[in-house]
C-alpha cells in the first residue's frame, strides 16, 4: 500500500466505491428476503450476500487484500477452528445412537 | 526504555506491534462470535419450530442500522486517510461523525429493545429471542466500546498528534480495524437474525 | 483374559470384550513405561555428572526413537481400528431387535424411576405436566389404555438373565449418568434426550446402579438396585407387581 | 520518526518510581511476572487447602474435623462435619482455582512474563499497560471467586465443568463463578495477545524462530491456544449468565421437572451445547497447563545435562502440531453423551493422533539425557521427576481416549488420577523446577539445595501415594465427586481402604511444602548471592543482571546461534551463550 | 412499681381469660384409600415399616372422619401490632422417611428445628418464595439443623429429593393465632381479644375456606368446618 498523498486519494475513491456496493447489496438482501424462493434458497442467498459484503469490508476497509503473510496465517488458523467449532457440535446432534 | 516497532514496522514481519495485536484480538473475536453462531446453528437445527425473524423483528429498522454502520465504516477510514494526509481537523471531524453514527446505532437499538419489551418480548420468551438479545446485546457492547475509544481519540487522545502524529494515525487505523470488524459482525447478524 | 486388574466381576455378555481392550491398552502402557523407565534410570546412572569426561555434543545417534514412535503409533491404530471403533459400533448401532426386554429409566435428583411396559409390551404415554413426585414420578398418563398395565418402581431395576435388555434413558432435571460397573455399562443421561443402551446380563444376582455424573448434593447416594432373576423369577416378580397394581386401582385417583 | 530515533539515547534513564508504580501498578514485565507468581502460589496453596478438607471427608466420612472444624460456619460444616453441598463447592472451587487461578497464572502469567522477554532479549513486553491490565483482571477474577464463598448457598457447587442444567438451577455462587471466569478470560486474552506480539515482534537481531529457546516456543503455542480457545467459553459463560439472570433457556430443554415442579422456562435449549463450548476451551486448556511445563523442563534438562536438546526441531514441530490438534479432540470428554459411530470415530482418531507428538516430545527429553553430564541439582531433580510422572499421566489417557474402553472408566477416579498425574506431579513439578531455576535471576540469590531436595523427594513420593490409588479405585468403578468417597456402594468396598492412606499422603504433602515456603522466603533475603549466570547457561536471560533492571539489558543483545550450545567440541568452556559473538 | 404490677396483672388476664375459637374439621363423604408408599427405593426406609406400609398423607382421617393436618389461622380481624416470638422452637422430624408432622405452623423469626432420625441422607428442600428458600442436605452426621423464617408465608412446601414421596408443609405466620389439627380434627386458637375474626382453614389439595366469627371478651366460640371430595 502506497503512503503518498496521491496514493491515499486513490484509495479513498476505492473506499467510496466499496461503500456504494455495500449499500446496494444491503438493499438486495432486504429485497430478496421478501421474495419466496424456498426456505433453503433464501438462507443460502442471504448468507452468500452477507459473505460477499463481509469480504468487501475485510478486503478493502481492513486492507486485508494487501496485508502481511503473518496476519493471513493467524486468520487462517482462526478460520479453521471456527469451522470446526461451527459444524462438529451440530455433527453430534445429527449422528445420535441409532436404535 | 523504549519498546521497538511501535511506530516503524519490524523489517522481517513488516508489521507494527499494535497491528499484529489487533489482528490477534480480532481472531479471538472471530472465535467468540463463531461460538455464538455455532450455538445458533445447533439450537436451530434441534428446534421444533424456529420463527422467521422478520415476523417478530423489524426489518426496516435493522436495514437502517446496517446502513448506519456501513457509513460509519467509511467515515472511520476517511478519518484515517485524512490523518495520513496530515489533516488533523478533518480527521477529527470524521472521528466525531463515526462516533455520532455509533450513537445513532445505539439509539435505534435502544428503541428497538424498548418496543420488544413493551410487547412483552423478553429473552425468556423463546430460544430465538434469547439468542437475538444475546447476540445483538454483545454486539452492542462492542459498538459501545468502540464509541468510548473514538470519544477518547477525538478529545484528550488527539493531543498525541502534536508529538507523534504517525503514532496517532496508526492508532486510528487500529481502532478502525476493530470498528470494521464490528461492522462485519453486524453484516452477518442482520440476515441471520432478521431475515432468515 | 477376562477382566483387568481390580475391576469388578463381569456380569454382562459384552463385558469381557471391553475388559480385553482395557487390558491390551494397559499392557501397552506398562511396556512403554517399563521400557522408558529402564532407559531413564540407565541413562541417569551412566551419564551422571560425577563420571569422568565431558558431555557428548552430538548425543544419541540413530533412528531408534523414530522406530519407537512408529511402533507406538501402529499399536494405537490397531487398538483403535481393530477394537475400539467396532466395539463402539456394536454398542451404539447394533441393538438387538428380537427377544428383548425393553425398559424406560427416568432419572431425577436423586432417584432412578424405572418404567416397565407391563404385559402388553407397550409403554403408556407420559407427560411432564402430570408429574407428581409422591404418586406419579414419571408423569404416566393413566388415561392412556397402554398405560393401564405399566409398572413403575423407584430405584429397583429387575432384569432377566441371559436376555438382552434395552434401556431408554431420560432425565427429568439435570444430567445424570447411568452406570452399573459389573455390567460394564455407563451412559450419560442428557435432559431433553432419550438415549438407549443395551446389554445382556449373564449372572444372576444383585448389583448397584451408580450415578457417575455430579447431579447435586445427593449425587453420592443416588444409588439404584439391580436384581437379575432367572426367567421364572423375573416372571414371578412381574406378576407380583401386576397384583400390586390391581390393588392400587381400587384407590381413588383424585389424589394423584 | 524523528521523535522515535532520539529515544535510544535516553533508553536507560529511569525516573525513580513511587512504591505504587514500582510494585503494585507496575508495567514492568518482571514485576508483573512476580506478582502473578506470588498470587498464583497463594491460590495454589488455597486450592490445596480445599483439597485437604475434602480428603478429610473422604477418609473419615461424616466425622467432625478436629481443631479446624470449629472455624467453619453452620452452613458449611455444622459441628465440624462437612455438608454435601459444601463438599461439592470445595470440589468445584478446587478445580477452578487450581486450573485457572493457580497453574495457568503461574505457568503462563509468571514464567511467561518474567522469562520470555528476557529470553528473546526484549526490553519488556510489547504492550506493558495491557500486561498490567491483564494481571489486575486476573486478580479481580480471583477476588470474585474467593468472595463467592460468602454467597448465599456457598460457592459454585456444580463441578469445575459447570454442566447445565445443574449449574443453571444452582445457588448464587454459580453466578459469581461465571463473572469471575469472565474476568479471567479477559485477563488471558489480553495476556495472550501480548505474548504473541512480544515473541514475534520483539525478538532481538539474529534470534530466528529456530533459534528460540524451547520455552519461548512453548509459550508462543500456549498463547495461541489461550487466544483462540477461551472465547467460546466466554460465549458459553455469557449464555449461562443469561440463563441464570434473564431466564433464557440456552441450556435447558423443554419439559424439565425439578423436584416435582415443572420448570417455568421457554425450553428448547441444549445441555450438550455447553459441553461442546466448554470442552472446546478445556481441552486446549490441558495443553496450556502442560506446554509451559514442557518448556521449563527442556530448558533445565539441556542446561543440566550440559548438552544440546536432542531433536530440537522435531520437538518444536510436535509442539505446533500438538497445539493445532488440541482444538479438534475436545469431544473425547463427551463419548458417553449419546454419540454415534462416525463422530466418536472422528474424535477417537484425532485423540490417538495427538498422543504421537506427546510421545515425540517426551522421547526427545529422555534421549536428550543420553551422553550428557547430568548435574543432579534441585531444579534438575524436579525436571527429571516430571518425565515419568507426565509419562504416567499421558499413558493413562490412552484408555480414556478409546471410546469403548472409556465406558467403564468414564467419570471414575481413573479420570481424576489421569489428569492429576498430568497436572500435579507433572506440571507442578516442572513449575517448581522453574522456580528453583529462575529464582537467582529474579532475586540475585540462590535457594538452598538441601531443603530443595527434601522438598522434591517428599513431594514426589506423596503425590504418587495420593494419585496412584485413584487409578485403582477408578478401575474398580468408583465414581468421582462422591461426598462419601463411595462408601454407599458395595462394589466400591474392596478399594475404599485406600482413601485414608491417600488423605494421609495429602496432608504429608502439605508438610513437605513447608521447607519450600521457608526456603523461598529465607532465600529472598538471606540466600547465597550469585553472579548473573549461576547455572552457566546459554540462553539470553542470563546475560542480564540479576535482578534485571527496568529495560533488562545493559545493551541490546544479539543472537549468534541456537539456544542450547553446550559442550561444543573445541570450545573453551562447556557452554557457548547465544549472544556471545562468534570468533571469526 | 404499682403500675408494673397492674400491667402484669392485665397481661396475665389477657392470656388466661381472653377469648378463644375452637372447632373441628371433618371430611364429608366416603373416605378414599390412600396409596401405600413404595419405600424399597431406600432399604433404610423400607426397614422402618415391618407391618403396614406408610401411606401418602394427603388425607389423614381420624375416627368419625375428622381431618388431620389442617392448618387453621386467623386471616383477618387482628389488631395491627407485633406479637412476641415464642422462645421454644417448632420441630419437624424426618423419621421412617416421612415428615413428622406433615403440616407445621411457626411464627416469623421463631426457630424451626429440622431433625433427621433416619440412618440415611435426607435433604430438606424448602421451596419458599417469600422467604429465602434453601436446600439443606442432612446426612446421618447432621441430626438437627435450626432455621428461621423471616417473612410471613402460607404455606411453604418442603420436599426431599432423595425420597421423592416425602412432602410436608410449613405455615409461617406473623401472629401466634394459628393451629394445626390432629387426627381428632380439633383446633383451638386462644388468647384473642373481643372482635370479629375471619378463620381460615387450609388443606394441601382442597385449598382454603373461611368463616367469620365474632367473640366478646373472655368468650369461647366453636366453629366447625368440613371438606369434601371436589368434583373432578
PDB file of C-alpha atoms in Angstrom, chain C:
ATOM      1  CA  UNK C   1      -8.204 -62.886  29.758  1.00  0.00           C
ATOM      2  CA  UNK C   2     -11.460 -61.802  31.237  1.00  0.00           C
ATOM      3  CA  UNK C   3     -11.226 -58.825  33.468  1.00  0.00           C
ATOM      4  CA  UNK C   4      -8.409 -56.466  34.047  1.00  0.00           C
ATOM      5  CA  UNK C   5      -6.746 -55.843  37.362  1.00  0.00           C
ATOM      6  CA  UNK C   6      -9.089 -54.879  40.166  1.00  0.00           C
ATOM      7  CA  UNK C   7     -12.131 -54.431  38.029  1.00  0.00           C
ATOM      8  CA  UNK C   8     -15.432 -55.804  39.326  1.00  0.00           C
ATOM      9  CA  UNK C   9     -16.612 -59.249  38.189  1.00  0.00           C
ATOM     10  CA  UNK C  10     -18.170 -59.222  34.771  1.00  0.00           C
ATOM     11  CA  UNK C  11     -21.909 -59.757  34.688  1.00  0.00           C
ATOM     12  CA  UNK C  12     -22.775 -58.912  31.115  1.00  0.00           C
ATOM     13  CA  UNK C  13     -22.144 -60.561  27.768  1.00  0.00           C
ATOM     14  CA  UNK C  14     -20.077 -57.777  26.255  1.00  0.00           C
ATOM     15  CA  UNK C  15     -18.068 -57.077  29.413  1.00  0.00           C
ATOM     16  CA  UNK C  16     -15.223 -59.392  28.507  1.00  0.00           C
ATOM     17  CA  UNK C  17     -14.576 -57.597  25.229  1.00  0.00           C
ATOM     18  CA  UNK C  18     -14.350 -54.235  26.938  1.00  0.00           C
ATOM     19  CA  UNK C  19     -12.026 -55.593  29.581  1.00  0.00           C
ATOM     20  CA  UNK C  20      -9.935 -57.200  26.893  1.00  0.00           C
ATOM     21  CA  UNK C  21      -9.458 -53.802  25.272  1.00  0.00           C
ATOM     22  CA  UNK C  22      -8.673 -52.171  28.602  1.00  0.00           C
ATOM     23  CA  UNK C  23      -6.228 -54.983  29.290  1.00  0.00           C
ATOM     24  CA  UNK C  24      -4.412 -54.580  25.981  1.00  0.00           C
ATOM     25  CA  UNK C  25      -4.122 -50.827  26.410  1.00  0.00           C
ATOM     26  CA  UNK C  26      -2.686 -51.304  29.853  1.00  0.00           C
ATOM     27  CA  UNK C  27      -0.145 -53.850  28.641  1.00  0.00           C
ATOM     28  CA  UNK C  28       0.979 -51.325  26.072  1.00  0.00           C
ATOM     29  CA  UNK C  29       1.189 -48.713  28.805  1.00  0.00           C
ATOM     30  CA  UNK C  30       3.161 -50.995  31.104  1.00  0.00           C
ATOM     31  CA  UNK C  31       5.520 -51.960  28.322  1.00  0.00           C
ATOM     32  CA  UNK C  32       6.169 -48.362  27.379  1.00  0.00           C
ATOM     33  CA  UNK C  33       6.531 -47.254  30.959  1.00  0.00           C
ATOM     34  CA  UNK C  34       8.929 -50.023  31.862  1.00  0.00           C
ATOM     35  CA  UNK C  35      10.917 -49.507  28.712  1.00  0.00           C
ATOM     36  CA  UNK C  36      11.153 -45.764  29.179  1.00  0.00           C
ATOM     37  CA  UNK C  37      11.737 -46.096  32.899  1.00  0.00           C
ATOM     38  CA  UNK C  38      14.528 -48.569  32.332  1.00  0.00           C
ATOM     39  CA  UNK C  39      16.147 -46.356  29.738  1.00  0.00           C
ATOM     40  CA  UNK C  40      15.726 -43.360  32.033  1.00  0.00           C
ATOM     41  CA  UNK C  41      17.375 -44.971  35.042  1.00  0.00           C
ATOM     42  CA  UNK C  42      20.152 -46.447  32.952  1.00  0.00           C
ATOM     43  CA  UNK C  43      20.843 -43.040  31.427  1.00  0.00           C
ATOM     44  CA  UNK C  44      20.829 -41.284  34.757  1.00  0.00           C
ATOM     45  CA  UNK C  45      23.400 -43.719  36.136  1.00  0.00           C
ATOM     46  CA  UNK C  46      25.533 -43.961  33.045  1.00  0.00           C
ATOM     47  CA  UNK C  47      25.756 -40.233  32.418  1.00  0.00           C
ATOM     48  CA  UNK C  48      25.790 -38.950  35.977  1.00  0.00           C
ATOM     49  CA  UNK C  49      27.781 -35.801  36.483  1.00  0.00           C
ATOM     50  CA  UNK C  50      30.460 -37.439  38.592  1.00  0.00           C
ATOM     51  CA  UNK C  51      31.612 -39.675  35.780  1.00  0.00           C
ATOM     52  CA  UNK C  52      34.791 -38.639  34.015  1.00  0.00           C
ATOM     53  CA  UNK C  53      34.816 -36.945  30.652  1.00  0.00           C
ATOM     54  CA  UNK C  54      32.772 -34.175  29.019  1.00  0.00           C
ATOM     55  CA  UNK C  55      29.237 -34.331  27.722  1.00  0.00           C
ATOM     56  CA  UNK C  56      28.781 -35.503  24.185  1.00  0.00           C
ATOM     57  CA  UNK C  57      27.649 -32.621  21.976  1.00  0.00           C
ATOM     58  CA  UNK C  58      26.151 -34.900  19.353  1.00  0.00           C
ATOM     59  CA  UNK C  59      24.229 -37.021  21.849  1.00  0.00           C
ATOM     60  CA  UNK C  60      22.353 -40.145  20.876  1.00  0.00           C
ATOM     61  CA  UNK C  61      22.608 -41.343  17.312  1.00  0.00           C
ATOM     62  CA  UNK C  62      20.423 -43.485  15.160  1.00  0.00           C
ATOM     63  CA  UNK C  63      16.796 -43.654  14.267  1.00  0.00           C
ATOM     64  CA  UNK C  64      15.796 -45.653  17.275  1.00  0.00           C
ATOM     65  CA  UNK C  65      13.404 -43.060  18.676  1.00  0.00           C
ATOM     66  CA  UNK C  66      11.646 -42.745  15.340  1.00  0.00           C
ATOM     67  CA  UNK C  67      11.107 -46.508  15.191  1.00  0.00           C
ATOM     68  CA  UNK C  68       9.719 -46.444  18.693  1.00  0.00           C
ATOM     69  CA  UNK C  69       7.284 -43.684  17.801  1.00  0.00           C
ATOM     70  CA  UNK C  70       6.167 -45.569  14.699  1.00  0.00           C
ATOM     71  CA  UNK C  71       5.606 -48.729  16.718  1.00  0.00           C
ATOM     72  CA  UNK C  72       3.521 -46.847  19.268  1.00  0.00           C
ATOM     73  CA  UNK C  73       1.501 -45.269  16.505  1.00  0.00           C
ATOM     74  CA  UNK C  74       0.873 -48.633  14.849  1.00  0.00           C
ATOM     75  CA  UNK C  75      -0.244 -50.271  18.094  1.00  0.00           C
ATOM     76  CA  UNK C  76      -2.564 -47.375  18.792  1.00  0.00           C
ATOM     77  CA  UNK C  77      -4.013 -47.647  15.318  1.00  0.00           C
ATOM     78  CA  UNK C  78      -4.633 -51.371  15.847  1.00  0.00           C
ATOM     79  CA  UNK C  79      -6.345 -50.760  19.169  1.00  0.00           C
ATOM     80  CA  UNK C  80      -8.415 -48.027  17.611  1.00  0.00           C
ATOM     81  CA  UNK C  81      -9.441 -49.665  14.361  1.00  0.00           C
ATOM     82  CA  UNK C  82      -9.343 -53.275  15.468  1.00  0.00           C
ATOM     83  CA  UNK C  83     -11.034 -52.944  18.813  1.00  0.00           C
ATOM     84  CA  UNK C  84     -12.435 -49.658  19.947  1.00  0.00           C
ATOM     85  CA  UNK C  85     -14.356 -48.500  16.891  1.00  0.00           C
ATOM     86  CA  UNK C  86     -16.022 -51.889  16.194  1.00  0.00           C
ATOM     87  CA  UNK C  87     -16.831 -52.354  19.861  1.00  0.00           C
ATOM     88  CA  UNK C  88     -18.377 -48.921  19.987  1.00  0.00           C
ATOM     89  CA  UNK C  89     -20.341 -49.517  16.819  1.00  0.00           C
ATOM     90  CA  UNK C  90     -21.717 -52.688  18.370  1.00  0.00           C
ATOM     91  CA  UNK C  91     -22.766 -50.752  21.447  1.00  0.00           C
ATOM     92  CA  UNK C  92     -24.482 -47.890  19.677  1.00  0.00           C
ATOM     93  CA  UNK C  93     -25.650 -49.275  16.361  1.00  0.00           C
ATOM     94  CA  UNK C  94     -26.354 -52.968  16.645  1.00  0.00           C
ATOM     95  CA  UNK C  95     -29.257 -53.064  19.015  1.00  0.00           C
ATOM     96  CA  UNK C  96     -30.888 -56.485  19.319  1.00  0.00           C
ATOM     97  CA  UNK C  97     -34.301 -56.427  17.731  1.00  0.00           C
ATOM     98  CA  UNK C  98     -35.911 -59.660  18.841  1.00  0.00           C
ATOM     99  CA  UNK C  99     -36.483 -61.338  22.147  1.00  0.00           C
ATOM    100  CA  UNK C 100     -35.519 -58.422  24.305  1.00  0.00           C
ATOM    101  CA  UNK C 101     -36.860 -56.731  27.362  1.00  0.00           C
ATOM    102  CA  UNK C 102     -37.385 -53.020  26.971  1.00  0.00           C
ATOM    103  CA  UNK C 103     -37.369 -50.694  29.939  1.00  0.00           C
ATOM    104  CA  UNK C 104     -37.513 -46.945  30.368  1.00  0.00           C
ATOM    105  CA  UNK C 105     -35.475 -45.261  33.021  1.00  0.00           C
ATOM    106  CA  UNK C 106     -36.193 -41.706  34.096  1.00  0.00           C
ATOM    107  CA  UNK C 107     -33.546 -40.219  36.331  1.00  0.00           C
ATOM    108  CA  UNK C 108     -34.161 -37.366  38.700  1.00  0.00           C
ATOM    109  CA  UNK C 109     -32.392 -35.733  41.604  1.00  0.00           C
ATOM    110  CA  UNK C 110     -31.701 -38.219  43.293  1.00  0.00           C
ATOM    111  CA  UNK C 111     -33.551 -41.326  42.261  1.00  0.00           C
ATOM    112  CA  UNK C 112     -33.952 -43.705  39.364  1.00  0.00           C
ATOM    113  CA  UNK C 113     -37.542 -44.151  38.205  1.00  0.00           C
ATOM    114  CA  UNK C 114     -37.987 -47.293  36.219  1.00  0.00           C
ATOM    115  CA  UNK C 115     -40.865 -47.835  33.882  1.00  0.00           C
ATOM    116  CA  UNK C 116     -41.839 -51.295  32.593  1.00  0.00           C
ATOM    117  CA  UNK C 117     -44.342 -51.594  29.775  1.00  0.00           C
ATOM    118  CA  UNK C 118     -46.257 -54.393  31.515  1.00  0.00           C
ATOM    119  CA  UNK C 119     -47.756 -57.471  29.833  1.00  0.00           C
ATOM    120  CA  UNK C 120     -48.872 -55.576  26.711  1.00  0.00           C
ATOM    121  CA  UNK C 121     -45.305 -54.596  25.960  1.00  0.00           C
ATOM    122  CA  UNK C 122     -46.285 -51.019  25.158  1.00  0.00           C
ATOM    123  CA  UNK C 123     -45.250 -48.035  27.204  1.00  0.00           C
ATOM    124  CA  UNK C 124     -48.070 -45.744  28.235  1.00  0.00           C
ATOM    125  CA  UNK C 125     -47.796 -42.080  27.369  1.00  0.00           C
ATOM    126  CA  UNK C 126     -46.029 -39.843  29.794  1.00  0.00           C
ATOM    127  CA  UNK C 127     -46.112 -36.102  30.146  1.00  0.00           C
ATOM    128  CA  UNK C 128     -44.071 -33.810  32.331  1.00  0.00           C
ATOM    129  CA  UNK C 129     -47.236 -31.929  33.222  1.00  0.00           C
ATOM    130  CA  UNK C 130     -48.586 -34.976  35.034  1.00  0.00           C
ATOM    131  CA  UNK C 131     -45.545 -35.464  37.197  1.00  0.00           C
ATOM    132  CA  UNK C 132     -46.331 -35.809  40.852  1.00  0.00           C
ATOM    133  CA  UNK C 133     -43.393 -36.847  42.915  1.00  0.00           C
ATOM    134  CA  UNK C 134     -45.440 -38.599  45.545  1.00  0.00           C
ATOM    135  CA  UNK C 135     -47.559 -40.791  43.391  1.00  0.00           C
ATOM    136  CA  UNK C 136     -46.623 -40.434  39.763  1.00  0.00           C
ATOM    137  CA  UNK C 137     -42.954 -39.572  39.489  1.00  0.00           C
ATOM    138  CA  UNK C 138     -42.670 -40.168  35.758  1.00  0.00           C
ATOM    139  CA  UNK C 139     -45.894 -38.427  34.803  1.00  0.00           C
ATOM    140  CA  UNK C 140     -47.589 -41.539  33.429  1.00  0.00           C
ATOM    141  CA  UNK C 141     -50.892 -40.820  31.763  1.00  0.00           C
ATOM    142  CA  UNK C 142     -53.212 -43.439  33.278  1.00  0.00           C
ATOM    143  CA  UNK C 143     -55.923 -42.467  30.799  1.00  0.00           C
ATOM    144  CA  UNK C 144     -53.865 -43.963  28.028  1.00  0.00           C
ATOM    145  CA  UNK C 145     -55.002 -47.579  27.577  1.00  0.00           C
ATOM    146  CA  UNK C 146     -51.433 -48.704  27.090  1.00  0.00           C
ATOM    147  CA  UNK C 147     -50.568 -47.268  30.474  1.00  0.00           C
ATOM    148  CA  UNK C 148     -53.013 -49.338  32.454  1.00  0.00           C
ATOM    149  CA  UNK C 149     -50.672 -52.246  32.980  1.00  0.00           C
ATOM    150  CA  UNK C 150     -47.452 -50.259  33.171  1.00  0.00           C
ATOM    151  CA  UNK C 151     -45.341 -50.877  36.232  1.00  0.00           C
ATOM    152  CA  UNK C 152     -43.139 -48.231  37.778  1.00  0.00           C
ATOM    153  CA  UNK C 153     -40.586 -48.563  40.530  1.00  0.00           C
ATOM    154  CA  UNK C 154     -38.135 -46.269  42.186  1.00  0.00           C
ATOM    155  CA  UNK C 155     -34.511 -47.392  42.345  1.00  0.00           C
ATOM    156  CA  UNK C 156     -35.424 -51.032  41.656  1.00  0.00           C
ATOM    157  CA  UNK C 157     -34.322 -52.391  38.311  1.00  0.00           C
ATOM    158  CA  UNK C 158     -35.276 -56.008  37.674  1.00  0.00           C
ATOM    159  CA  UNK C 159     -33.696 -57.828  34.768  1.00  0.00           C
ATOM    160  CA  UNK C 160     -33.971 -61.226  33.214  1.00  0.00           C
ATOM    161  CA  UNK C 161     -30.838 -63.313  32.957  1.00  0.00           C
ATOM    162  CA  UNK C 162     -29.435 -64.163  29.522  1.00  0.00           C
ATOM    163  CA  UNK C 163     -31.887 -61.898  27.755  1.00  0.00           C
ATOM    164  CA  UNK C 164     -30.802 -58.641  26.162  1.00  0.00           C
ATOM    165  CA  UNK C 165     -32.330 -55.603  27.712  1.00  0.00           C
ATOM    166  CA  UNK C 166     -32.705 -52.220  26.059  1.00  0.00           C
ATOM    167  CA  UNK C 167     -32.971 -49.329  28.473  1.00  0.00           C
ATOM    168  CA  UNK C 168     -34.160 -45.945  27.256  1.00  0.00           C
ATOM    169  CA  UNK C 169     -32.564 -43.339  29.452  1.00  0.00           C
ATOM    170  CA  UNK C 170     -34.009 -39.921  30.063  1.00  0.00           C
ATOM    171  CA  UNK C 171     -33.849 -37.359  32.802  1.00  0.00           C
ATOM    172  CA  UNK C 172     -36.353 -35.080  34.472  1.00  0.00           C
ATOM    173  CA  UNK C 173     -33.962 -32.401  35.620  1.00  0.00           C
ATOM    174  CA  UNK C 174     -30.183 -32.452  35.314  1.00  0.00           C
ATOM    175  CA  UNK C 175     -27.535 -34.625  33.715  1.00  0.00           C
ATOM    176  CA  UNK C 176     -27.080 -37.969  35.397  1.00  0.00           C
ATOM    177  CA  UNK C 177     -25.020 -40.917  34.348  1.00  0.00           C
ATOM    178  CA  UNK C 178     -26.332 -44.438  34.459  1.00  0.00           C
ATOM    179  CA  UNK C 179     -23.617 -46.882  35.378  1.00  0.00           C
ATOM    180  CA  UNK C 180     -23.550 -50.491  36.504  1.00  0.00           C
ATOM    181  CA  UNK C 181     -19.868 -51.365  36.982  1.00  0.00           C
ATOM    182  CA  UNK C 182     -20.374 -55.126  36.794  1.00  0.00           C
ATOM    183  CA  UNK C 183     -22.277 -54.795  33.532  1.00  0.00           C
ATOM    184  CA  UNK C 184     -19.541 -52.608  32.007  1.00  0.00           C
ATOM    185  CA  UNK C 185     -22.225 -50.202  31.035  1.00  0.00           C
ATOM    186  CA  UNK C 186     -22.350 -46.465  31.518  1.00  0.00           C
ATOM    187  CA  UNK C 187     -24.254 -43.772  29.733  1.00  0.00           C
ATOM    188  CA  UNK C 188     -24.770 -40.106  30.462  1.00  0.00           C
ATOM    189  CA  UNK C 189     -28.405 -39.147  30.636  1.00  0.00           C
ATOM    190  CA  UNK C 190     -28.966 -35.806  28.983  1.00  0.00           C
ATOM    191  CA  UNK C 191     -32.176 -33.943  29.757  1.00  0.00           C
ATOM    192  CA  UNK C 192     -34.220 -33.461  26.633  1.00  0.00           C
ATOM    193  CA  UNK C 193     -32.839 -36.600  25.016  1.00  0.00           C
ATOM    194  CA  UNK C 194     -33.775 -40.236  25.214  1.00  0.00           C
ATOM    195  CA  UNK C 195     -30.666 -42.341  24.859  1.00  0.00           C
ATOM    196  CA  UNK C 196     -30.876 -46.124  24.541  1.00  0.00           C
ATOM    197  CA  UNK C 197     -28.324 -48.562  25.918  1.00  0.00           C
ATOM    198  CA  UNK C 198     -28.376 -52.301  25.737  1.00  0.00           C
ATOM    199  CA  UNK C 199     -26.621 -55.242  27.355  1.00  0.00           C
ATOM    200  CA  UNK C 200     -27.242 -58.850  28.257  1.00  0.00           C
ATOM    201  CA  UNK C 201     -26.923 -59.820  31.925  1.00  0.00           C
ATOM    202  CA  UNK C 202     -25.260 -63.211  32.274  1.00  0.00           C
ATOM    203  CA  UNK C 203     -25.068 -63.701  36.009  1.00  0.00           C
ATOM    204  CA  UNK C 204     -27.984 -63.750  38.421  1.00  0.00           C
ATOM    205  CA  UNK C 205     -27.571 -61.644  41.495  1.00  0.00           C
ATOM    206  CA  UNK C 206     -27.803 -58.194  42.944  1.00  0.00           C
ATOM    207  CA  UNK C 207     -25.938 -55.187  41.615  1.00  0.00           C
ATOM    208  CA  UNK C 208     -25.953 -51.460  42.070  1.00  0.00           C
ATOM    209  CA  UNK C 209     -26.699 -48.573  39.739  1.00  0.00           C
ATOM    210  CA  UNK C 210     -24.268 -45.762  40.431  1.00  0.00           C
ATOM    211  CA  UNK C 211     -24.741 -42.194  39.275  1.00  0.00           C
ATOM    212  CA  UNK C 212     -21.488 -41.138  37.677  1.00  0.00           C
ATOM    213  CA  UNK C 213     -22.230 -37.525  36.833  1.00  0.00           C
ATOM    214  CA  UNK C 214     -22.399 -34.874  39.532  1.00  0.00           C
ATOM    215  CA  UNK C 215     -26.085 -34.105  39.905  1.00  0.00           C
ATOM    216  CA  UNK C 216     -26.291 -32.188  43.160  1.00  0.00           C
ATOM    217  CA  UNK C 217     -25.899 -32.714  46.856  1.00  0.00           C
ATOM    218  CA  UNK C 218     -27.364 -36.198  46.874  1.00  0.00           C
ATOM    219  CA  UNK C 219     -25.244 -37.420  43.984  1.00  0.00           C
ATOM    220  CA  UNK C 220     -23.140 -39.625  46.235  1.00  0.00           C
ATOM    221  CA  UNK C 221     -26.060 -41.754  47.260  1.00  0.00           C
ATOM    222  CA  UNK C 222     -28.057 -41.743  44.065  1.00  0.00           C
ATOM    223  CA  UNK C 223     -27.963 -45.460  44.128  1.00  0.00           C
ATOM    224  CA  UNK C 224     -30.253 -47.939  42.454  1.00  0.00           C
ATOM    225  CA  UNK C 225     -30.597 -51.657  42.976  1.00  0.00           C
ATOM    226  CA  UNK C 226     -30.387 -54.147  40.165  1.00  0.00           C
ATOM    227  CA  UNK C 227     -31.718 -57.640  40.537  1.00  0.00           C
ATOM    228  CA  UNK C 228     -31.008 -60.176  37.823  1.00  0.00           C
ATOM    229  CA  UNK C 229     -33.523 -63.035  38.003  1.00  0.00           C
ATOM    230  CA  UNK C 230     -33.799 -66.237  36.056  1.00  0.00           C
ATOM    231  CA  UNK C 231     -36.765 -66.293  33.673  1.00  0.00           C
ATOM    232  CA  UNK C 232     -39.141 -67.783  36.200  1.00  0.00           C
ATOM    233  CA  UNK C 233     -38.121 -65.363  38.897  1.00  0.00           C
ATOM    234  CA  UNK C 234     -38.497 -62.448  36.545  1.00  0.00           C
ATOM    235  CA  UNK C 235     -41.979 -63.544  35.597  1.00  0.00           C
ATOM    236  CA  UNK C 236     -42.862 -64.021  39.244  1.00  0.00           C
ATOM    237  CA  UNK C 237     -41.717 -60.523  40.018  1.00  0.00           C
ATOM    238  CA  UNK C 238     -43.736 -59.098  37.140  1.00  0.00           C
ATOM    239  CA  UNK C 239     -46.833 -60.945  38.385  1.00  0.00           C
ATOM    240  CA  UNK C 240     -46.328 -59.631  41.866  1.00  0.00           C
ATOM    241  CA  UNK C 241     -46.108 -56.072  40.551  1.00  0.00           C
ATOM    242  CA  UNK C 242     -49.228 -56.583  38.464  1.00  0.00           C
ATOM    243  CA  UNK C 243     -51.099 -57.759  41.563  1.00  0.00           C
ATOM    244  CA  UNK C 244     -49.950 -54.701  43.500  1.00  0.00           C
ATOM    245  CA  UNK C 245     -51.087 -52.534  40.634  1.00  0.00           C
ATOM    246  CA  UNK C 246     -54.540 -54.115  40.656  1.00  0.00           C
ATOM    247  CA  UNK C 247     -54.851 -53.399  44.355  1.00  0.00           C
ATOM    248  CA  UNK C 248     -53.925 -49.790  43.781  1.00  0.00           C
ATOM    249  CA  UNK C 249     -56.517 -49.388  41.067  1.00  0.00           C
ATOM    250  CA  UNK C 250     -59.165 -49.556  43.759  1.00  0.00           C
ATOM    251  CA  UNK C 251     -57.828 -46.402  45.372  1.00  0.00           C
ATOM    252  CA  UNK C 252     -59.277 -43.082  44.385  1.00  0.00           C
ATOM    253  CA  UNK C 253     -57.095 -41.443  41.816  1.00  0.00           C
ATOM    254  CA  UNK C 254     -58.221 -37.920  42.585  1.00  0.00           C
ATOM    255  CA  UNK C 255     -55.332 -37.595  44.970  1.00  0.00           C
ATOM    256  CA  UNK C 256     -52.696 -38.307  42.405  1.00  0.00           C
TER     257      UNK C 256
END
